[in-house]
Tab-separated table of C-alpha atoms in Angstrom:
chain	number	residue	atom	x	y	z
A	183	MET	CA	-59.249	45.305	29.720
A	184	LEU	CA	-60.776	45.809	33.016
A	185	VAL	CA	-60.070	48.953	34.666
A	186	LEU	CA	-60.136	49.791	38.916
A	187	THR	CA	-60.574	52.554	40.857
A	188	ARG	CA	-58.186	51.993	43.495
A	189	LYS	CA	-56.411	54.622	46.144
A	190	SER	CA	-53.322	55.641	47.970
A	191	GLY	CA	-52.488	52.667	50.046
A	192	GLU	CA	-55.774	50.129	48.596
A	193	SER	CA	-54.467	46.900	46.846
A	194	LEU	CA	-55.425	44.667	44.099
A	195	MET	CA	-54.634	41.151	43.590
A	196	LEU	CA	-53.673	38.903	40.177
A	197	GLY	CA	-54.844	35.368	41.058
A	198	GLU	CA	-53.744	34.326	44.349
A	199	ASP	CA	-49.285	35.068	44.781
A	200	ILE	CA	-49.507	38.681	43.025
A	201	GLU	CA	-50.611	41.824	45.333
A	202	ILE	CA	-50.618	45.043	43.322
A	203	THR	CA	-50.067	47.958	45.851
A	204	VAL	CA	-50.730	51.787	45.208
A	205	VAL	CA	-47.990	53.153	47.108
A	206	GLU	CA	-48.617	56.856	46.521
A	207	VAL	CA	-50.568	59.361	43.819
A	208	ARG	CA	-49.225	62.443	42.265
A	209	LYS	CA	-49.405	64.020	40.104
A	210	ASP	CA	-46.972	62.472	37.520
A	211	GLY	CA	-47.213	58.992	38.307
A	212	VAL	CA	-48.284	56.292	40.778
A	213	LYS	CA	-46.393	54.905	42.615
A	214	LEU	CA	-46.915	50.930	42.616
A	215	GLY	CA	-45.685	48.088	45.390
A	216	ILE	CA	-45.804	44.508	43.620
A	217	ASP	CA	-45.444	41.532	45.587
A	218	ALA	CA	-44.780	38.364	43.697
A	219	PRO	CA	-43.035	34.808	43.918
A	220	ARG	CA	-39.532	35.511	43.223
A	221	ASP	CA	-39.764	32.809	39.904
A	222	VAL	CA	-42.596	35.585	38.182
A	223	PRO	CA	-40.906	37.892	36.494
A	224	ILE	CA	-41.600	42.079	36.603
A	225	TRP	CA	-40.682	44.218	33.947
A	226	ARG	CA	-42.107	47.694	32.467
A	227	LYS	CA	-43.800	47.708	28.882
A	228	GLU	CA	-41.294	50.073	27.092
A	229	LEU	CA	-38.183	47.521	27.672
A	230	PHE	CA	-40.978	45.205	25.514
A	231	ASP	CA	-40.989	47.947	22.885
A	232	GLU	CA	-37.170	48.684	23.139
A	233	ILE	CA	-36.910	44.837	22.023
A	234	ALA	CA	-39.062	44.463	19.440
A	235	GLN	CA	-37.626	47.407	17.687
A	236	ALA	CA	-33.776	46.941	18.252
A	237	ASN	CA	-35.053	42.939	16.190
A	238	VAL	CA	-37.519	45.849	13.695
A	239	SER	CA	-34.264	47.746	12.921
A	240	ALA	CA	-32.095	44.339	13.330
A	241	THR	CA	-33.531	42.673	10.460
A	242	GLN	CA	-32.531	45.559	8.336
A	243	PRO	CA	-28.571	44.573	7.353
A	244	GLN	CA	-28.169	44.929	4.131
A	245	LEU	CA	-24.030	43.955	4.347
A	246	ALA	CA	-23.415	41.158	2.487
A	247	LYS	CA	-22.166	38.414	4.104
A	248	SER	CA	-18.485	38.097	3.211
A	249	GLU	CA	-17.767	41.463	4.154
A	250	LEU	CA	-19.272	41.179	7.891
A	251	ASP	CA	-17.149	38.074	7.978
A	252	LYS	CA	-14.716	40.389	7.189
A	253	LEU	CA	-15.373	42.385	9.185
A	254	PHE	CA	-14.893	40.279	12.438
A	255	THR	CA	-11.506	39.088	10.714
A	256	GLN	CA	-10.057	41.526	11.343
A	257	GLN	CA	-11.259	42.703	14.225
A	258	HIS	CA	-10.260	38.806	15.423
A	259	GLN	CA	-6.640	39.017	14.130
A	260	GLN	CA	-5.967	42.024	16.071
A	261	GLN	CA	-7.859	40.904	19.716
A	262	GLU	CA	-5.738	37.621	19.208
A	263	PRO	CA	-2.634	38.696	21.563
A	264	LYS	CA	-5.822	39.532	24.522
A	265	ASP	CA	-7.534	36.138	23.605
A	266	LYS	CA	-4.492	33.694	23.741
A	267	VAL	CA	-3.623	35.180	27.253
A	268	LYS	CA	-7.126	34.487	28.033
A	269	GLU	CA	-6.453	30.831	27.595
A	270	ARG	CA	-3.178	30.218	28.877
A	271	THR	CA	-5.062	31.617	32.105
A	272	ARG	CA	-7.311	29.086	31.956
A	273	LYS	CA	-5.224	26.141	31.299
A	274	GLU	CA	-3.361	27.189	34.893
A	275	GLU	CA	-6.552	27.639	36.069
A	276	ASN	CA	-7.592	23.578	34.884
A	277	THR	CA	-3.977	22.621	35.838
A	278	HIS	CA	-4.938	23.703	39.533
A	279	GLY	CA	-7.718	22.284	39.965
A	280	ALA	CA	-6.272	19.428	38.391
B	221	MET	CA	-37.679	17.688	2.569
B	222	MET	CA	-39.086	21.288	1.653
B	223	GLU	CA	-37.798	24.191	0.014
B	224	LEU	CA	-38.239	27.838	1.507
B	225	LYS	CA	-37.402	31.155	-0.806
B	226	THR	CA	-35.197	33.858	1.312
B	227	THR	CA	-34.033	37.636	0.445
B	228	ARG	CA	-31.051	36.883	1.508
B	229	PHE	CA	-30.020	32.864	1.495
B	230	GLY	CA	-31.953	32.481	-1.922
B	231	THR	CA	-33.360	28.723	-1.798
B	232	LEU	CA	-32.721	27.220	0.877
B	233	THR	CA	-33.717	23.295	2.311
B	234	LEU	CA	-34.723	22.482	4.701
B	235	ARG	CA	-37.125	18.906	7.167
B	236	GLU	CA	-39.059	20.058	9.099
B	237	GLN	CA	-36.822	19.610	12.329
B	238	ASP	CA	-35.328	21.603	11.280
B	239	ILE	CA	-37.567	24.430	12.310
B	240	ILE	CA	-37.115	26.510	15.640
B	241	THR	CA	-40.785	27.376	16.777
B	242	PHE	CA	-41.442	30.737	18.959
B	243	GLU	CA	-44.423	30.075	19.573
B	244	LYS	CA	-45.434	33.409	21.373
B	245	GLY	CA	-43.559	35.010	18.114
B	246	VAL	CA	-40.708	37.481	18.349
B	247	PRO	CA	-41.086	41.276	19.794
B	248	GLY	CA	-41.282	42.869	16.409
B	249	PHE	CA	-42.738	40.081	14.897
B	250	PRO	CA	-45.360	38.668	17.081
B	251	THR	CA	-47.105	35.985	14.100
B	252	TYR	CA	-44.102	34.875	12.855
B	253	LYS	CA	-43.916	31.594	14.795
B	254	LYS	CA	-41.466	29.573	12.265
B	255	TRP	CA	-38.103	30.539	12.134
B	256	LEU	CA	-34.631	29.040	10.964
B	257	LEU	CA	-31.015	28.908	11.806
B	258	VAL	CA	-29.320	30.100	8.785
B	259	GLY	CA	-25.478	30.470	8.182
B	260	ASP	CA	-21.833	28.089	8.174
B	261	GLU	CA	-20.631	27.164	11.673
B	262	ASN	CA	-17.315	28.785	11.193
B	263	SER	CA	-18.642	32.498	11.242
B	264	PRO	CA	-19.432	34.179	13.910
B	265	ILE	CA	-23.024	35.187	13.196
B	266	GLN	CA	-25.331	33.007	12.125
B	267	TRP	CA	-29.095	34.600	10.847
B	268	PHE	CA	-32.693	33.042	12.797
B	269	GLN	CA	-34.568	33.218	8.869
B	270	SER	CA	-38.525	33.645	9.386
B	271	THR	CA	-40.098	30.766	6.958
B	272	ASP	CA	-43.288	33.158	7.791
B	273	ASP	CA	-41.588	35.986	5.820
B	274	PRO	CA	-39.039	36.269	2.536
B	275	ASP	CA	-37.406	39.108	3.790
B	276	VAL	CA	-36.921	38.764	7.556
B	277	ALA	CA	-33.041	37.507	9.198
B	278	LEU	CA	-32.474	38.814	12.229
B	279	PRO	CA	-28.879	38.275	12.677
B	280	VAL	CA	-27.285	36.687	16.066
B	281	THR	CA	-23.977	35.629	18.145
B	282	SER	CA	-23.024	33.436	20.477
B	283	PRO	CA	-22.836	36.427	23.352
B	284	GLY	CA	-18.914	34.467	24.288
B	285	LEU	CA	-17.561	35.711	22.060
B	286	PHE	CA	-17.731	38.899	22.100
B	287	PHE	CA	-18.440	39.082	25.835
B	288	GLY	CA	-16.710	36.195	27.842
B	289	SER	CA	-17.923	37.463	31.650
B	290	TYR	CA	-21.950	37.289	30.072
B	291	ASN	CA	-23.785	35.900	32.203
B	292	ALA	CA	-27.333	37.101	32.557
B	293	LYS	CA	-29.620	35.151	34.688
B	294	ILE	CA	-32.653	33.864	33.446
B	295	ALA	CA	-35.887	33.992	34.697
B	296	PRO	CA	-36.950	30.387	35.221
B	297	SER	CA	-40.778	30.518	34.389
B	298	GLU	CA	-39.121	31.589	30.758
B	299	ARG	CA	-36.777	28.558	30.928
B	300	GLN	CA	-39.981	26.602	31.575
B	301	ALA	CA	-42.021	27.764	28.626
B	302	ILE	CA	-39.321	25.804	26.734
B	303	GLY	CA	-39.576	22.911	28.247
B	304	ASP	CA	-37.113	23.292	30.988
B	305	PRO	CA	-34.210	21.994	28.887
B	306	PRO	CA	-30.833	20.875	30.906
B	307	ASP	CA	-27.871	23.014	30.340
B	308	GLU	CA	-26.716	20.298	27.836
B	309	HIS	CA	-29.619	21.579	25.637
B	310	LEU	CA	-29.940	25.112	26.017
B	311	SER	CA	-28.164	27.190	23.594
B	312	LEU	CA	-28.068	31.117	24.109
B	313	VAL	CA	-28.053	33.939	20.754
B	314	VAL	CA	-27.543	37.501	21.071
B	315	VAL	CA	-29.548	40.113	17.879
B	316	LEU	CA	-27.202	41.941	16.580
B	317	THR	CA	-27.638	45.747	14.917
B	318	ILE	CA	-25.804	46.443	12.353
B	319	PRO	CA	-26.069	49.894	10.714
B	320	ALA	CA	-25.381	48.592	6.928
B	321	ALA	CA	-23.082	52.190	6.457
B	322	GLU	CA	-21.463	51.720	9.485
B	323	PRO	CA	-20.898	48.039	10.604
B	324	TRP	CA	-18.062	48.448	13.201
B	325	LYS	CA	-20.970	50.191	15.253
B	326	MET	CA	-22.497	46.683	15.464
B	327	THR	CA	-24.702	46.386	18.909
B	328	ALA	CA	-26.055	43.067	20.159
B	329	ASN	CA	-29.231	43.101	21.926
B	330	LEU	CA	-27.456	41.733	25.986
B	331	ARG	CA	-31.256	42.512	27.824
B	332	ALA	CA	-32.935	40.384	24.994
B	333	PRO	CA	-31.060	37.070	24.486
B	334	ILE	CA	-32.445	33.800	22.232
B	335	ILE	CA	-32.643	30.536	24.440
B	336	ILE	CA	-32.684	27.563	22.580
B	337	ASN	CA	-34.096	24.299	23.777
B	338	GLN	CA	-32.169	22.107	21.280
B	339	SER	CA	-34.300	18.777	22.534
B	340	ASN	CA	-37.938	19.846	20.972
B	341	ARG	CA	-36.747	22.662	19.445
B	342	LYS	CA	-39.047	24.978	21.129
B	343	ALA	CA	-37.404	29.232	21.139
B	344	ARG	CA	-38.675	32.291	23.163
B	345	GLN	CA	-36.240	35.927	23.427
B	346	THR	CA	-36.803	36.875	26.354
B	347	ALA	CA	-35.626	39.609	28.651
B	348	VAL	CA	-32.785	38.718	31.550
B	349	LEU	CA	-33.459	39.266	34.596
B	350	ASP	CA	-29.793	41.856	35.259
B	351	ASP	CA	-31.346	45.180	33.814
B	352	SER	CA	-27.476	45.981	34.321
B	353	TYR	CA	-26.962	44.365	30.189
B	354	GLN	CA	-27.770	46.274	27.383
B	355	ILE	CA	-30.283	46.156	24.112
B	356	ARG	CA	-27.216	48.101	22.376
B	357	GLN	CA	-24.270	46.943	23.479
B	358	PRO	CA	-21.091	48.064	21.476
B	359	VAL	CA	-19.819	44.606	19.703
B	360	PHE	CA	-16.302	46.669	19.194
B	361	SER	CA	-14.074	48.571	21.938
B	362	PRO	CA	-14.245	52.256	20.501
B	363	GLU	CA	-10.495	51.594	19.836
B	364	ALA	CA	-11.345	49.194	17.780
B	365	GLN	CA	-14.069	50.380	15.696
B	366	GLU	CA	-11.605	54.332	14.712
B	367	LYS	CA	-9.712	50.394	13.719
B	368	LEU	CA	-11.964	48.868	11.294
B	369	LYS	CA	-13.397	52.888	10.532
B	370	ALA	CA	-10.015	53.225	9.449
B	371	GLN	CA	-9.494	50.507	7.345
B	372	ALA	CA	-12.959	50.311	5.239
B	373	GLN	CA	-12.274	54.409	4.565
B	374	ASN	CA	-8.472	52.878	3.266
B	375	GLU	CA	-10.607	50.024	0.836
B	376	GLU	CA	-12.823	52.267	-0.228
B	377	THR	CA	-9.766	54.773	-1.578
B	378	GLN	CA	-8.107	52.143	-2.887
B	379	GLU	CA	-10.420	50.980	-4.643
B	380	GLU	CA	-11.271	54.566	-5.682
B	381	GLN	CA	-7.847	54.605	-7.202
B	382	THR	CA	-8.430	51.618	-8.876
B	383	VAL	CA	-10.876	53.031	-10.878
B	384	LYS	CA	-9.377	55.951	-11.523
B	385	GLU	CA	-6.299	54.372	-12.714
B	386	ASN	CA	-8.680	51.747	-15.373
B	387	GLY	CA	-10.379	54.729	-16.329
């Protein structure tokens, strides 16, 4: 890993398009400003750790498939009236569109 | 045709073209790159089964089934990473976490859906640009959870009674 020392107000470039500026240095954290093209996504690293954790816990279900299907069937039956309303609205929209 | 032994589904027969490739692996399983989408089309849940590890299968669902208004923004670079498919070749599913003892508390990862390019079978799990979407969004409303819980407990009681009667 490349390690650099930067002071408040100084910045560094990643390639030609991405600039990272140290905005403020405090005891408990560093405030960074990032200038990057809109199509470069920027995320806090913790997000990726959380996604990885969620995936690992998602592989743990012990329920049989039939149990799961039953759960959804029950839920769908409960929701049916709402869905019908939605469908009708959609049909009406289509009619207006045509 | 190949055969794949899995813990959950037994032995599966598959063709090379059934395999879906995550070139960067899947978060949590960075070295598992080849997966298979398993499950019948009528069921709301399908499974991403790893071809590297028979134990690893991720339940997924189409977000439209439970979150009708789901409209997450995918970064263009993420779409390009799987070959920039046109909308009609792009599928999107979300990973479900299903607690074994309390399945009605299942959650969906709306923050990081899996996008799949159906034409080249490349896929990727990507964090969406909207940070309002949650990694653990409950699938069922609190009321629905209560109902499902009550039903499950009811069935348990009935089973116990049957056992008692038979015994």
